[in-house]
Structure formats: C-alpha cells, structure tokens
Amino acid sequence: MNSRYTDQQVRFAAKLYYVDGVSQTEVARLVQVSQAKVSRLLAAARERGIVRITVDAYEPRDDELEKEIRDVFGLGNAIVVKTAPGASGDVLRATVGHIGAQYVAALIPDSGVLAIAGGRAVRELCERLPERDGRRLTIVQAMGGIDSGVNSEDAIELGRSLVQRWGGFFMTLSTPAFVPNKRTRDSFLGFKQIHAVWDRFTQAGAALVGIGAMEASAFVARGVLTTQDIEDLKKHGAVGEICGRFFDKNGSECDTPWRERVISIGLAGLRQIPQVVAIVPGAERAHAVAAAIRGRLIKTLVTDETGARALLALKPARGAGRTSSGKTKK
Amino acid sequence: MNSRYTDQQVRFAAKLYYVDGVSQTEVARLVQVSQAKVSRLLAAARERGIVRITVDAYEPRDDELEKEIRDVFGLGNAIVVKTAPGASGDVLRATVGHIGAQYVAALIPDSGVLAIAGGRAVRELCERLPERDGRRLTIVQAMGGIDSGVNSEDAIELGRSLVQRWGGFFMTLSTPAFVPNKRTRDSFLGFKQIHAVWDRFTQAGAALVGIGAMEASAFVARGVLTTQDIEDLKKHGAVGEICGRFFDKNGSECDTPWRERVISIGLAGLRQIPQVVAIVPGAERAHAVAAAIRGRLIKTLVTDETGARALLALKPARGAGRTSSGKTKK
DNA sequence: GCTGAAATTGAATAATAATTCAGTTATATT
DNA sequence: AATATAACTGAATTATTATTCAATTTCAGC
C-alpha cells in the first residue's frame, strides 16, 4: 500500500501510541484525524519501519527429538512441533499444522506436480500454508473420493483451496476411492480424464499425505469399510494406510482384495516421489508411522512431541537406521 | 508484577501473536488458556523484554524556535511543542500538556516546595505528569480561590491531584483570590492558616503557572472582574496577569487598587523562585508572555509553534537578550 | 479545465483485546 | 496441618482497534 501519509504525522502518531501509550482515540484527537486513520497511520509506521517489533527467537521445534527420529529410524527429515502441554485433538492438529506449515512450505517446490491426500491434520496444515508466494503447481488428488459427500478435509477440497491460494492447476480424480472390484477399477482407469491424473502421479515432485491407523479409520467412519473389513485387513498384517493403500509393519503393501479395488497413488509410486510429507500429530498412529518409515514410504514426518516419543518407543526398523552407528541420545 | 508464567508459554504466545499474527483468541486455543490470560502473557512478554517495540526517535519539540526565543528574549528555557497543523483550543492545550509534561517533570525538583496556579493548560500538563516517581513535594496554592465554585482547572484541584499522585503535602490558600480591600486582605493574612502558606511562597523551589491576557480573562468569565475593571487595568498599562497580579509591558506590577486586594504570590516573590514554568499554548497571549519574560517573571515557557512564532513577531525587551549579540536566525 | 482511476477519508460497525470480578490455587508463616 | 496472603484464573464485560462502506479528494492524462 503506497500511502502518502507524511512521515511527520506517522511519527507523531507512532510516538504517542507506542512510546507514550496513548489510546488511538486520544491520538486521533491530538493528531486531528479520525481513529480509523490513526489505525492506518500506525500500520504505515510499522510498514515503514518507524516502529519495529522484535520477538526473541522461539524455537517451535524439538530438534532433540527430530535428531533421534532421524538417527533411530533413518528418516530423512522430521519436524517435531512443540505444543502446549496436554494438547490433543483439534488443538494438537492446529498447532502442528500452524507451525508445520512454515517449514513444509519450504519443502514443496515452486513448480511441478504436487500430489495431495486428505485428512484433518493435512487440512490444518494446508490452510496455513502461505498465501500467493509465487508458487505455481499442478496439484493432483492422490486418491478418489471417500464417499459422495465432500468434507472440508477431503483432498478435493484441499486441492481446490490451494490452487485458489497459489494459482496453478488442480486435477481431480473423479472416481470413488474404492470400487467393487479390479475390473471396475481398470475400467475407470481407462477413462482418459482419470488416466491423465494417474499419469501425473509419476511426475509428482512432492506429496502431502496423512497416515491412517487401523483404529478409528476414517473409512469406517464414513461407511466405506466395515469393522469386519478392518479385521480382515489386520489378519493380512495391515498396520496402517496411506491413500487407501494398506501396509504391513514393514511398510509393504498388503496383498488383499482391497489392493485391487482402490484408486489412488500406489505405495511404489509414493516411494519414487522425492518429497513425501506425512502429517501425523498425536501418539495413536505411531505404529503405522513406524511401518511407513520402514517401508520408505515417506521422506518427511511432521508430528508433535507426543507423536515423536511414541514413535521412538517402538522398535526401529530391522537393520534400518541411516547412520551406521544408530546411536540414540540420553 | 512478579508473574510466574513459564518463559516457554510466554514465548510461544509471543511468537504466535507477534510473529505469526494470530489473534489472541486463536493463541488462547493453541496455548490452551483463556484469551484473558493470553493478554496477560503478552504483557509479560513485553515486560520481560521477550517482545521489544522500538520507535524511531520523534522530536516533539521545535528546537529552532526554542533557540530563537532564548536568544531573542533572553529567556532561560523554552519548550516549543510541535502540534498537529491547525491544532487549537482543547487539542492544542492537550498536546502541549502531554508533550510538555515529559519535560516539565524533569524541571520540578524531587522535594521542596512547589507553588501551583490554575488554568486549563496547566491542568492538561499536570494531568500528564508521571505517576509516583519518588517525588515528594510540598505543594502550595499560589492564589486564592477565584470564586466559590471549584473547577477542575483550579489550583486547589490540581494541587490535590498532584499530591495524590506523588504523595507529599498540599497546602491550600483558604481565601478568595480577590477581597474587597487592603484591610480585608491584611486581616486574612493575619490568620495563621493563611500566613503559613504565604510563608511557603518564599521557599518555593519551583512554580507552575499560566499567564492571563487582558482579553478573554478567566476572572471576567467567572464574574470576579467586570469588563470595566479590565478597561481600568488596561488604562494603568496592564497587558497580562499571573496569579491575579497584573503587569505592564515590561512585566512590572501595575499600581492599581487590585494590587492590594489580591491574595496570591507576588510578582517579586515569583522572580525569586529558581524555576517558574509558564504554560501558555496558542498565539493569543503572546503580548502578555513577552511582558512576563521582559519582567523576568518566568524562567521557562512552554508553548506551541504558533505561540512561539507570535512571540517572536513581537519586539524583544528593550536592551534585553541574554546573548550580547542578540542574533536571530535565518 | 475536464475526466476517470486510484487513493484517501471518517462514520459506523465488526472484530479484537484489556479489565473486572468472583472465585481458585499456590505459597509462606505459623 | 492450619491459616493468611498473594497470585492466578477464566467468564463476562468493557474498552479499544481494525475494517467496511459510501463518499470525497487527488492526480495523471488529456
């Protein structure tokens, strides 16, 4: 905003307000303008650097835990967000999303293809990614629609809002996530419209995903899978899921009928993406996260301290660990 | 305030609010406290220096004009307050009072006797003198009550509020400002209670006064003098007044019947006080101010730029001027 | 001088922040 | 442990600040 307020006036208002602690209403009286303008003068003072507000560095990440995770699990990158003690649920997601966004923004390329999955934590983070910062991506929906409704945390909604924020192009996978059988899936994949998206998966430079646990599955909540289905999957060794792809404790995709019935980026495809960011706050899904890391499904984990600790409490990969020493601290 | 908020919590709140621009309500949610507490946490952050707000120096005084006044009129000290262009009336008084107070505070000693007169401009300034700053003065009312009513700008009210602010002791002159004749005045001065105050005048280390012009006299407005009285005074050469003492263009007390009828600090007494501060915003009373300066009645003048310019437009004292050169700038 | 676009303005309003108040909870002193 | 005192807390309230909106003003280009 190119305002023509005189420096004199801006400085006078700034001195009265910030130095002398006079209210805007009183400043308005002394400067002989409306209170509204005082508010604007003060904004100008901050913009022009006449008033500077500096805040001591606050480290919002727990780098000790991050280092441990990197060392013990051999994960490329971990972002462990400090939260209010006892934070959980919405607050936890919001905090991890808020702080995480500042760092995830730097991990996502300026151009190219970004695959995006849904989830409440992913949404919280996406909502807080910076406004139009020159980025211009092709965003692709990484999994079909869970059900016919569209929730605010569904990939289709997140993708839409991200291109609105950044410009670029959003490609939606106009299919259900799960179809009745392989034949139907292949038929869907035959559609050019859908195949075009499918193709983009291989070109993705980054992906933003959540990780599902077998407990409290969103698929069950939304009536796509039954509790029995989950039990069956567990019998096949499933401990977690990304984009509807169930994997075992080593992060290998479970060989179940569901494997043929899901329309989403495959785990093999995911492994090829240079930057896969998983946002998983909370301790509940630690097992699934551990498995995903073992399977090299993700490159970056965004979580909070309870999530990090729960993860570290689990056995690391058999023989995994990026550093040969595999030392753990304290 | 010795708050026990953890630094961690204070810093987290400060980062969210000041760095990320999150509202207090949202910070409250993330930090898991009430919005009220966020407000307190942020106050603590500022107090502890975790958040620092710096404002580029703004020079609220016009030192060019001050220097000119000192040079041309040979006045010890001038405080010329910059104001909003076109400021007048209440706003002018408030601005001069606000800025002036910051400097006048430094001119008033920490202890000893302070004589105080009334007036709207004096009130504006007094109201803005710093709260209990270790000062402990005996404050004396420099002139009796103008009429039976007590206005918020009367010395009795200002003195009361100053001792409330600073501690110390307030001595009120429980007499009218003007009495019918010299005999009555002498009788009043005979009272121990009044004499005690009268005595203090000679011990005063500082005085805070206004200067009255012959026009728009507060005494006329309050029905103590008539327009005719003012005309009579003018015939005797009166151009201004301090504490009910009328003086001519050289600042010498006019020899009129009123001189015997006023109960207030005398001009001779005033001259002896090491620090007499006159607060006179606006151009209207320039003649009176010039005369007061010529008569060495005041040591410091507090005014605004229009007041300073009006003063400079007048002839300086015959042969006055502290510097032998008496040079003027520009 | 005229014209249109952009910037600026303050009144009204909406949004946000500070304070009051009536309990709680912690801390120090017996 | 019992008590007194100071500190702390959040709901409700009050106070303050930011924004919206409908003019009005300024300025660049004729």
XYZ file of C-alpha atoms (C1' of nucleotides) in Angstrom:
720
model
C 0.000 0.000 0.000
C 1.512 3.218 -1.233
C 0.267 5.700 1.295
C 1.074 9.342 1.141
C 0.822 9.996 4.826
C 3.545 12.408 5.830
C 6.347 10.983 7.851
C 5.799 13.727 10.373
C 2.236 12.635 11.019
C 3.113 8.956 11.072
C 5.921 9.548 13.523
C 3.841 11.734 15.774
C 1.104 9.121 15.940
C 3.626 6.332 16.488
C 5.326 8.194 19.304
C 2.060 8.951 21.066
C 0.723 5.420 20.692
C 3.768 3.220 21.118
C 6.009 5.350 23.303
C 3.522 7.234 25.431
C 0.802 4.572 25.475
C -1.972 6.918 24.425
C -5.103 5.243 23.017
C -5.882 5.573 19.323
C -8.925 7.656 20.128
C -6.798 10.152 22.026
C -4.073 10.075 19.395
C -6.796 10.836 16.873
C -7.763 13.903 18.861
C -4.203 15.159 19.129
C -3.266 14.404 15.530
C -6.597 15.791 14.338
C -7.761 12.826 12.290
C -10.258 10.016 12.810
C -9.465 6.980 14.911
C -9.708 4.913 11.749
C -6.891 6.887 10.259
C -4.780 6.517 13.361
C -5.077 2.785 12.946
C -3.862 3.250 9.379
C -1.084 5.627 10.373
C 0.175 3.085 12.859
C 0.058 0.361 10.237
C 2.099 2.647 7.996
C 4.546 3.243 10.836
C 5.078 -0.484 11.182
C 5.368 -0.967 7.434
C 7.849 1.841 7.060
C 9.939 0.525 9.888
C 9.379 3.580 12.036
C 8.021 1.140 14.584
C 9.783 -2.173 14.874
C 8.511 -5.091 16.897
C 11.085 -7.740 17.580
C 10.423 -11.013 19.321
C 13.103 -13.151 20.873
C 13.605 -16.284 18.864
C 11.273 -19.026 19.913
C 12.217 -22.446 18.666
C 8.924 -24.119 17.809
C 10.557 -27.432 17.004
C 12.124 -30.008 19.273
C 15.378 -30.643 17.486
C 16.485 -33.256 20.003
C 13.544 -35.458 19.161
C 13.944 -34.731 15.484
C 17.539 -35.848 15.548
C 16.633 -39.004 17.431
C 13.998 -39.894 14.906
C 16.329 -39.289 12.031
C 19.038 -41.358 13.662
C 16.971 -44.191 15.032
C 14.580 -44.611 12.133
C 16.811 -43.412 9.351
C 14.193 -40.940 8.253
C 15.407 -38.121 6.058
C 13.598 -35.330 7.782
C 11.468 -34.971 10.891
C 9.582 -31.897 12.051
C 8.613 -32.262 15.682
C 6.425 -29.374 16.738
C 6.353 -28.240 20.341
C 2.817 -27.854 21.595
C 1.063 -26.730 24.731
C 1.417 -29.433 27.373
C -1.505 -31.803 27.129
C -2.693 -30.525 23.776
C -4.755 -33.053 21.862
C -7.410 -33.341 19.195
C -8.202 -30.158 17.307
C -5.715 -28.091 19.210
C -2.925 -30.529 18.555
C -3.727 -30.669 14.868
C -3.991 -26.901 14.665
C -0.659 -26.366 16.382
C 1.168 -28.944 14.298
C -0.485 -27.532 11.211
C 0.355 -23.959 12.076
C 3.999 -24.473 12.877
C 4.447 -27.283 10.397
C 3.155 -25.163 7.530
C 6.012 -22.711 7.921
C 8.512 -25.468 7.264
C 6.542 -27.614 4.852
C 6.140 -24.557 2.637
C 9.884 -24.657 2.135
C 9.825 -28.349 1.227
C 7.273 -28.003 -1.541
C 8.786 -26.969 -4.874
C 7.712 -23.790 -6.650
C 6.520 -25.633 -9.707
C 5.825 -29.131 -10.891
C 3.333 -31.617 -9.578
C 2.116 -31.932 -6.004
C 0.039 -34.946 -5.010
C -2.327 -34.265 -2.163
C -4.305 -36.540 0.118
C -6.976 -35.608 2.628
C -7.215 -35.686 6.392
C -7.869 -33.303 9.206
C -4.222 -32.746 10.048
C -3.361 -32.209 6.391
C -6.132 -29.672 6.190
C -4.937 -27.741 9.218
C -1.524 -27.522 7.656
C -2.727 -26.630 4.170
C -4.903 -23.841 5.498
C -1.822 -22.255 6.968
C 0.475 -22.508 4.007
C 1.495 -19.021 2.929
C -0.704 -17.025 0.564
C 0.371 -16.457 -3.038
C 4.107 -16.663 -2.715
C 4.902 -17.067 -6.386
C 4.346 -20.783 -6.304
C 2.585 -22.295 -9.277
C 1.954 -26.006 -9.093
C -0.141 -28.651 -10.696
C -1.907 -30.240 -7.791
C -3.320 -33.709 -8.169
C -5.760 -35.527 -5.944
C -3.914 -38.610 -4.706
C -6.963 -40.772 -4.003
C -10.548 -40.901 -5.236
C -13.428 -39.573 -3.198
C -14.090 -41.468 0.014
C -17.843 -41.147 -0.261
C -20.242 -38.988 -2.178
C -20.055 -36.183 0.326
C -17.198 -33.723 0.289
C -15.815 -32.811 3.660
C -13.624 -29.824 4.208
C -10.718 -32.158 4.921
C -11.047 -34.120 1.699
C -8.280 -33.890 -0.851
C -10.599 -32.447 -3.444
C -11.342 -29.520 -1.180
C -7.755 -29.006 -0.091
C -6.500 -29.056 -3.666
C -9.114 -26.587 -4.748
C -8.264 -24.184 -1.968
C -4.531 -24.488 -2.597
C -4.748 -23.547 -6.273
C -7.025 -20.718 -5.269
C -4.285 -19.557 -2.988
C -1.363 -20.138 -5.282
C -2.753 -20.188 -8.761
C -1.761 -23.188 -10.844
C -3.980 -26.077 -11.756
C -5.901 -28.672 -9.814
C -6.609 -32.085 -11.264
C -9.271 -34.056 -9.511
C -9.602 -37.814 -9.585
C -13.265 -38.083 -10.360
C -13.721 -41.594 -9.061
C -14.560 -43.199 -5.762
C -11.582 -44.232 -3.652
C -12.814 -47.807 -3.515
C -14.648 -49.603 -6.318
C -16.250 -53.063 -6.158
C -13.550 -54.970 -7.996
C -10.444 -54.874 -10.133
C -12.426 -54.904 -13.347
C -14.287 -51.753 -12.388
C -11.080 -50.116 -11.370
C -9.420 -50.930 -14.658
C -12.430 -49.604 -16.445
C -12.174 -46.337 -14.514
C -8.500 -46.126 -15.276
C -9.385 -46.492 -18.913
C -11.094 -43.102 -18.883
C -8.786 -40.518 -20.288
C -9.859 -37.991 -17.673
C -8.806 -40.290 -14.895
C -5.792 -41.680 -16.591
C -4.460 -38.149 -17.046
C -4.326 -37.776 -13.280
C -2.944 -41.244 -12.778
C -0.119 -40.343 -15.102
C 0.736 -37.252 -13.109
C 1.443 -39.361 -10.043
C 4.698 -40.475 -11.601
C 5.709 -36.896 -12.244
C 4.978 -35.636 -8.771
C 7.812 -33.751 -7.138
C 6.146 -33.814 -3.754
C 3.210 -35.266 -1.900
C 1.292 -34.222 1.188
C -0.340 -37.134 2.966
C -1.711 -38.360 6.229
C -1.221 -41.830 7.632
C -4.179 -43.861 8.806
C -4.093 -46.405 11.604
C -6.305 -49.458 11.775
C -8.101 -47.968 14.722
C -10.518 -45.095 14.247
C -10.309 -45.429 10.499
C -11.865 -42.625 8.522
C -13.044 -45.232 6.011
C -15.090 -46.957 8.680
C -16.389 -43.663 9.990
C -17.608 -42.809 6.539
C -19.135 -46.215 5.879
C -16.763 -47.307 3.147
C -15.182 -50.117 5.101
C -16.748 -52.158 7.885
C -15.173 -53.140 11.145
C -15.037 -56.616 9.706
C -13.086 -55.354 6.708
C -10.590 -53.821 9.072
C -10.280 -57.089 10.961
C -9.636 -58.913 7.708
C -7.013 -56.387 6.717
C -5.363 -56.779 10.091
C -5.286 -60.529 9.576
C -3.329 -59.833 6.436
C -0.863 -57.898 8.508
C -2.114 -54.366 7.877
C -0.945 -51.855 10.471
C -1.566 -48.640 8.608
C -2.674 -46.932 5.450
C -1.773 -44.125 3.123
C -4.218 -43.071 0.416
C -6.272 -46.192 0.956
C -3.232 -48.426 0.491
C -2.838 -50.722 3.476
C 0.638 -51.769 4.500
C 2.202 -54.159 6.968
C 4.692 -53.427 9.700
C 7.490 -53.183 7.158
C 5.575 -50.756 5.022
C 4.915 -53.263 2.252
C 1.501 -53.123 0.678
C -0.727 -55.900 1.993
C -1.891 -58.357 -0.575
C -5.632 -58.245 -0.058
C -8.552 -57.796 -2.409
C -8.691 -54.128 -1.434
C -5.405 -53.617 -3.134
C -7.095 -54.134 -6.494
C -10.072 -52.034 -5.637
C -8.501 -48.735 -4.665
C -7.975 -45.832 -6.999
C -5.089 -43.830 -5.617
C -1.395 -43.354 -5.889
C 0.355 -46.651 -5.182
C 2.900 -47.184 -2.473
C 5.549 -47.970 -5.045
C 4.718 -44.711 -6.788
C 4.885 -42.866 -3.499
C 8.373 -44.222 -2.847
C 9.569 -42.659 -6.060
C 8.422 -39.147 -5.118
C 11.363 -37.064 -3.933
C 9.462 -35.379 -1.144
C 6.629 -37.141 0.634
C 5.486 -35.231 3.680
C 3.285 -37.064 6.171
C 1.441 -35.033 8.760
C 0.598 -37.213 11.738
C 0.067 -35.476 15.060
C -0.528 -37.475 18.204
C 0.731 -40.758 19.600
C -2.099 -43.000 18.419
C -0.760 -43.757 14.981
C 2.855 -44.357 15.954
C 2.813 -47.970 14.785
C 1.519 -47.009 11.367
C 4.058 -44.227 11.113
C 6.891 -46.550 12.081
C 5.829 -49.014 9.424
C 5.569 -46.280 6.793
C 9.074 -45.136 7.622
C 10.412 -48.687 7.488
C 8.829 -49.055 4.099
C 10.461 -45.797 2.941
C 7.015 -44.535 2.069
C 7.634 -41.047 3.434
C 10.555 -38.663 3.360
C 9.424 -36.181 5.989
C 7.325 -36.676 9.082
C 5.504 -33.775 10.716
C 4.307 -34.544 14.215
C 4.324 -33.277 17.786
C 6.376 -34.296 20.777
C 3.970 -36.969 21.997
C 3.917 -38.415 18.498
C 7.687 -38.369 18.348
C 8.061 -40.027 21.725
C 5.525 -42.700 20.927
C 7.388 -43.402 17.729
C 10.733 -43.620 19.474
C 9.256 -46.033 21.995
C 8.790 -48.521 19.167
C 11.444 -50.741 17.750
C 13.199 -49.188 14.818
C 13.424 -50.983 11.517
C 15.187 -54.317 11.380
C 18.647 -53.231 10.393
C 17.410 -49.793 9.385
C 18.880 -46.524 10.537
C 20.640 -44.207 8.204
C 23.717 -43.766 10.315
C 25.778 -46.867 10.780
C 26.198 -46.121 14.453
C 22.481 -45.881 15.076
C 23.258 -44.251 18.360
C 20.425 -42.866 20.469
C 20.767 -39.919 22.771
C 20.242 -39.919 26.508
C 4.169 -7.648 38.736
C 6.032 -10.797 39.578
C 4.362 -13.326 37.349
C 5.193 -16.958 37.363
C 4.263 -17.661 33.818
C 6.799 -20.001 32.311
C 9.084 -18.483 29.755
C 8.147 -21.287 27.410
C 4.490 -20.339 27.483
C 5.185 -16.630 27.230
C 7.480 -17.143 24.271
C 5.076 -19.428 22.481
C 2.261 -16.933 22.857
C 4.509 -14.052 21.799
C 5.688 -15.885 18.703
C 2.168 -16.785 17.646
C 0.803 -13.309 18.270
C 3.607 -11.011 17.232
C 5.450 -13.075 14.652
C 2.657 -15.079 13.067
C -0.101 -12.534 13.557
C -2.521 -14.974 15.162
C -5.382 -13.401 17.143
C -5.411 -13.699 20.921
C -8.454 -15.935 20.744
C -6.644 -18.364 18.468
C -3.454 -18.131 20.513
C -5.593 -18.966 23.525
C -6.797 -22.096 21.791
C -3.311 -23.206 20.826
C -1.716 -22.371 24.148
C -4.695 -23.859 25.996
C -5.546 -20.938 28.201
C -8.209 -18.227 28.175
C -7.977 -15.192 25.951
C -7.671 -13.114 29.109
C -4.536 -14.966 30.004
C -3.087 -14.538 26.543
C -3.444 -10.811 27.016
C -1.534 -11.219 30.275
C 1.088 -13.482 28.740
C 1.737 -10.911 26.048
C 2.007 -8.164 28.637
C 4.551 -10.349 30.426
C 6.407 -10.876 27.153
C 6.712 -7.133 26.701
C 7.704 -6.608 30.317
C 10.330 -9.310 30.196
C 11.764 -7.941 27.012
C 10.916 -11.047 25.011
C 8.996 -8.689 22.792
C 10.563 -5.315 22.153
C 8.818 -2.450 20.425
C 11.136 0.272 19.247
C 10.016 3.510 17.713
C 12.250 5.769 15.695
C 13.016 8.919 17.603
C 10.414 11.592 17.073
C 11.456 15.038 18.137
C 8.334 16.558 19.684
C 9.971 19.944 20.192
C 10.932 22.608 17.720
C 14.443 23.414 18.824
C 14.917 26.084 16.192
C 12.108 28.132 17.650
C 13.276 27.384 21.156
C 16.722 28.667 20.409
C 15.327 31.804 18.808
C 13.194 32.544 21.816
C 16.091 32.001 24.160
C 18.314 34.235 22.076
C 15.882 36.959 21.199
C 14.126 37.240 24.527
C 16.919 36.121 26.773
C 14.684 33.524 28.331
C 16.429 30.743 30.181
C 14.442 27.891 28.780
C 11.744 27.465 26.168
C 9.805 24.309 25.345
C 8.116 24.673 21.980
C 5.886 21.702 21.329
C 5.154 20.602 17.789
C 1.458 20.058 17.254
C -0.836 18.898 14.505
C -1.138 21.627 11.884
C -4.034 23.887 12.769
C -4.481 22.498 16.260
C -6.228 24.905 18.598
C -8.306 25.040 21.729
C -8.574 21.817 23.705
C -6.435 19.886 21.293
C -3.663 22.431 21.432
C -3.726 22.501 25.214
C -3.778 18.718 25.377
C -0.836 18.362 23.027
C 1.252 20.996 24.754
C 0.294 19.472 28.091
C 1.122 15.954 27.011
C 4.498 16.652 25.494
C 5.329 19.448 27.896
C 4.708 17.229 30.912
C 7.535 14.921 29.906
C 9.993 17.797 30.111
C 8.460 19.801 32.908
C 8.644 16.704 35.093
C 12.401 16.977 34.827
C 12.372 20.653 35.810
C 10.446 20.157 39.030
C 12.637 19.160 41.965
C 12.089 15.921 43.866
C 11.460 17.677 47.113
C 10.886 21.135 48.491
C 8.051 23.490 47.767
C 6.136 23.805 44.512
C 3.750 26.704 44.019
C 0.905 25.966 41.701
C -1.595 28.150 39.899
C -4.667 27.127 37.955
C -5.665 27.231 34.336
C -6.760 24.860 31.637
C -3.340 24.484 30.088
C -1.738 23.943 33.463
C -4.318 21.277 34.177
C -3.649 19.453 30.937
C 0.014 19.379 31.768
C -0.416 18.382 35.408
C -2.697 15.527 34.487
C 0.076 14.092 32.407
C 2.915 14.421 34.845
C 4.278 10.962 35.624
C 2.706 8.854 38.345
C 4.504 8.304 41.643
C 8.095 8.681 40.581
C 9.613 9.086 44.006
C 8.882 12.760 44.127
C 7.699 14.173 47.425
C 6.874 17.833 47.453
C 5.025 20.348 49.481
C 2.625 21.871 47.033
C 1.160 25.281 47.759
C -1.749 27.007 46.128
C -0.330 30.183 44.589
C -3.550 32.199 44.553
C -6.818 32.135 46.496
C -9.986 30.693 45.060
C -11.363 32.607 42.084
C -14.969 32.090 43.087
C -16.835 29.797 45.420
C -17.039 27.046 42.840
C -14.133 24.729 42.273
C -13.400 23.937 38.674
C -11.230 21.051 37.630
C -8.644 23.526 36.410
C -8.403 25.439 39.662
C -5.164 25.302 41.581
C -6.865 23.721 44.571
C -7.909 20.804 42.442
C -4.588 20.463 40.646
C -2.659 20.535 43.884
C -4.892 17.938 45.439
C -4.494 15.615 42.500
C -0.739 16.078 42.358
C -0.168 15.093 45.965
C -2.480 12.168 45.397
C -0.199 11.161 42.566
C 3.101 11.856 44.266
C 2.457 11.805 47.949
C 3.698 14.833 49.846
C 1.592 17.586 51.253
C -0.793 20.105 49.786
C -1.344 23.458 51.415
C -4.406 25.323 50.295
C -4.873 29.050 50.499
C -8.305 29.131 52.006
C -9.183 32.632 50.900
C -10.732 34.228 47.863
C -8.299 35.427 45.225
C -9.702 38.956 45.430
C -11.025 40.622 48.565
C -12.783 43.994 48.785
C -9.840 45.992 50.109
C -6.367 46.021 51.573
C -7.648 45.912 55.136
C -9.540 42.701 54.483
C -6.523 41.239 52.783
C -4.270 42.078 55.713
C -6.798 40.582 58.044
C -6.789 37.366 56.033
C -3.033 37.335 56.031
C -3.180 37.609 59.756
C -4.704 34.174 60.016
C -2.050 31.658 60.894
C -3.503 29.120 58.488
C -3.149 31.511 55.580
C 0.084 33.005 56.667
C 1.630 29.569 56.766
C 1.027 29.223 53.053
C 2.129 32.753 52.357
C 5.410 31.966 54.045
C 5.966 28.938 51.850
C 5.958 31.117 48.779
C 9.396 32.374 49.650
C 10.686 28.837 49.998
C 9.329 27.602 46.711
C 11.856 25.877 44.500
C 9.526 25.894 41.546
C 6.215 27.218 40.340
C 3.770 26.127 37.689
C 1.691 28.962 36.329
C -0.361 30.174 33.425
C -0.319 33.674 32.034
C -3.526 35.588 31.527
C -4.136 38.163 28.810
C -6.449 41.124 29.152
C -8.747 39.564 26.607
C -10.890 36.572 27.487
C -9.945 36.876 31.144
C -10.953 33.963 33.317
C -11.704 36.487 36.064
C -14.328 38.153 33.916
C -15.726 34.812 32.805
C -16.167 33.866 36.426
C -17.682 37.162 37.426
C -14.887 38.333 39.676
C -13.845 41.252 37.499
C -16.044 43.224 35.144
C -15.197 44.330 31.641
C -14.919 47.791 33.112
C -12.362 46.592 35.623
C -10.318 45.179 32.770
C -10.550 48.512 30.941
C -9.357 50.312 34.042
C -6.471 47.913 34.400
C -5.542 48.406 30.777
C -5.523 52.178 31.345
C -2.963 51.537 34.026
C -0.879 49.728 31.425
C -1.813 46.174 32.242
C -1.083 43.714 29.422
C -1.169 40.467 31.288
C -1.531 38.672 34.585
C -0.058 35.885 36.617
C -1.851 34.681 39.725
C -4.124 37.728 39.683
C -1.156 40.081 39.575
C -1.479 42.426 36.619
C 1.679 43.638 34.956
C 2.605 46.150 32.265
C 4.515 45.561 29.089
C 7.765 45.408 30.995
C 6.446 42.885 33.427
C 6.246 45.318 36.312
C 3.243 45.009 38.556
C 0.658 47.681 37.773
C -0.065 50.034 40.584
C -3.843 49.748 40.827
C -6.222 49.123 43.717
C -6.384 45.472 42.721
C -2.773 45.073 43.698
C -3.781 45.494 47.334
C -6.791 43.256 47.036
C -5.303 40.064 45.691
C -4.176 37.167 47.809
C -1.540 35.321 45.826
C 2.159 35.038 45.348
C 3.584 38.417 44.378
C 5.497 39.086 41.213
C 8.566 39.971 43.231
C 8.238 36.649 45.021
C 7.831 34.869 41.726
C 11.049 36.398 40.433
C 12.936 34.831 43.299
C 11.797 31.318 42.538
C 14.531 29.384 40.747
C 12.183 27.638 38.362
C 8.977 29.290 37.232
C 7.324 27.366 34.429
C 4.591 29.120 32.457
C 2.368 27.029 30.243
C 0.848 29.200 27.545
C -0.263 27.473 24.370
C -1.569 29.488 21.455
C -0.762 32.825 19.886
C -3.398 34.922 21.674
C -1.440 35.699 24.778
C 1.884 36.482 23.129
C 1.906 40.078 24.360
C 1.366 39.017 27.929
C 4.042 36.357 27.618
C 6.517 38.815 26.146
C 5.897 41.197 29.021
C 6.287 38.431 31.587
C 9.587 37.477 30.061
C 10.764 41.076 29.994
C 9.901 41.335 33.656
C 11.862 38.125 34.373
C 8.730 36.705 35.893
C 9.216 33.266 34.373
C 12.197 31.018 33.803
C 10.678 28.529 31.401
C 7.985 28.949 28.789
C 6.016 26.002 27.497
C 4.103 26.737 24.322
C 3.452 25.521 20.799
C 4.818 26.665 17.469
C 2.100 29.224 16.819
C 2.674 30.625 20.284
C 6.405 30.757 19.675
C 6.017 32.462 16.326
C 3.584 35.018 17.685
C 6.016 35.773 20.457
C 8.931 36.159 18.075
C 6.889 38.526 15.951
C 6.884 40.952 18.871
C 9.676 43.296 19.759
C 12.016 41.803 22.284
C 12.777 43.596 25.509
C 14.420 46.983 25.377
C 18.021 46.030 25.599
C 17.146 42.534 26.757
C 18.525 39.367 25.284
C 20.834 37.143 27.180
C 23.464 36.934 24.494
C 25.222 40.166 23.776
C 24.958 39.529 20.073
C 21.208 39.098 20.167
C 21.451 37.471 16.779
C 18.412 35.947 15.167
C 18.499 33.007 12.846
C 17.511 32.726 9.207
C -10.278 22.783 -17.389
C -12.175 18.021 -17.829
C -12.382 13.057 -16.874
C -11.648 8.665 -14.948
C -8.960 5.848 -11.887
C -6.826 5.388 -7.691
C -6.208 6.813 -3.173
C -7.954 8.673 0.930
C -11.299 9.756 4.302
C -14.372 9.184 8.551
C -18.832 7.147 10.392
C -20.496 3.032 11.508
C -19.642 -1.376 12.511
C -17.346 -5.679 13.350
C -13.539 -7.732 15.432
C -10.299 -7.946 18.844
C -8.079 -7.088 23.286
C -7.966 -5.488 28.188
C -10.078 -5.442 32.611
C -13.190 -6.557 36.268
C -14.797 -9.713 39.262
C -15.618 -13.693 41.872
C -13.764 -17.447 42.874
C -9.361 -20.904 42.941
C -4.952 -22.232 43.754
C -0.381 -21.774 45.236
C 2.930 -20.121 48.869
C 4.599 -18.611 53.162
C 4.020 -18.498 58.087
C 2.823 -20.381 61.994
C -1.651 -29.285 59.326
C -3.997 -24.650 59.629
C -4.241 -20.287 58.192
C -3.319 -15.954 55.924
C -1.810 -13.872 51.894
C -0.641 -13.241 47.418
C -1.003 -14.784 42.877
C -3.571 -16.639 39.372
C -7.594 -17.955 36.644
C -11.409 -17.604 33.092
C -16.291 -15.792 32.188
C -18.303 -11.787 31.369
C -17.863 -7.327 30.430
C -15.966 -3.155 28.818
C -12.747 -0.803 26.017
C -10.108 -0.467 22.139
C -8.800 -1.299 17.434
C -9.489 -2.801 12.568
C -12.392 -2.910 8.621
C -16.222 -1.901 5.683
C -18.524 1.190 3.041
C -20.005 5.196 0.769
C -18.492 9.297 -0.224
C -14.755 12.675 -1.327
C -10.353 14.038 -2.833
C -6.198 13.734 -5.526
C -3.750 13.044 -9.511
C -2.474 11.657 -14.229
C -3.619 12.151 -18.836
C -5.693 14.520 -21.888
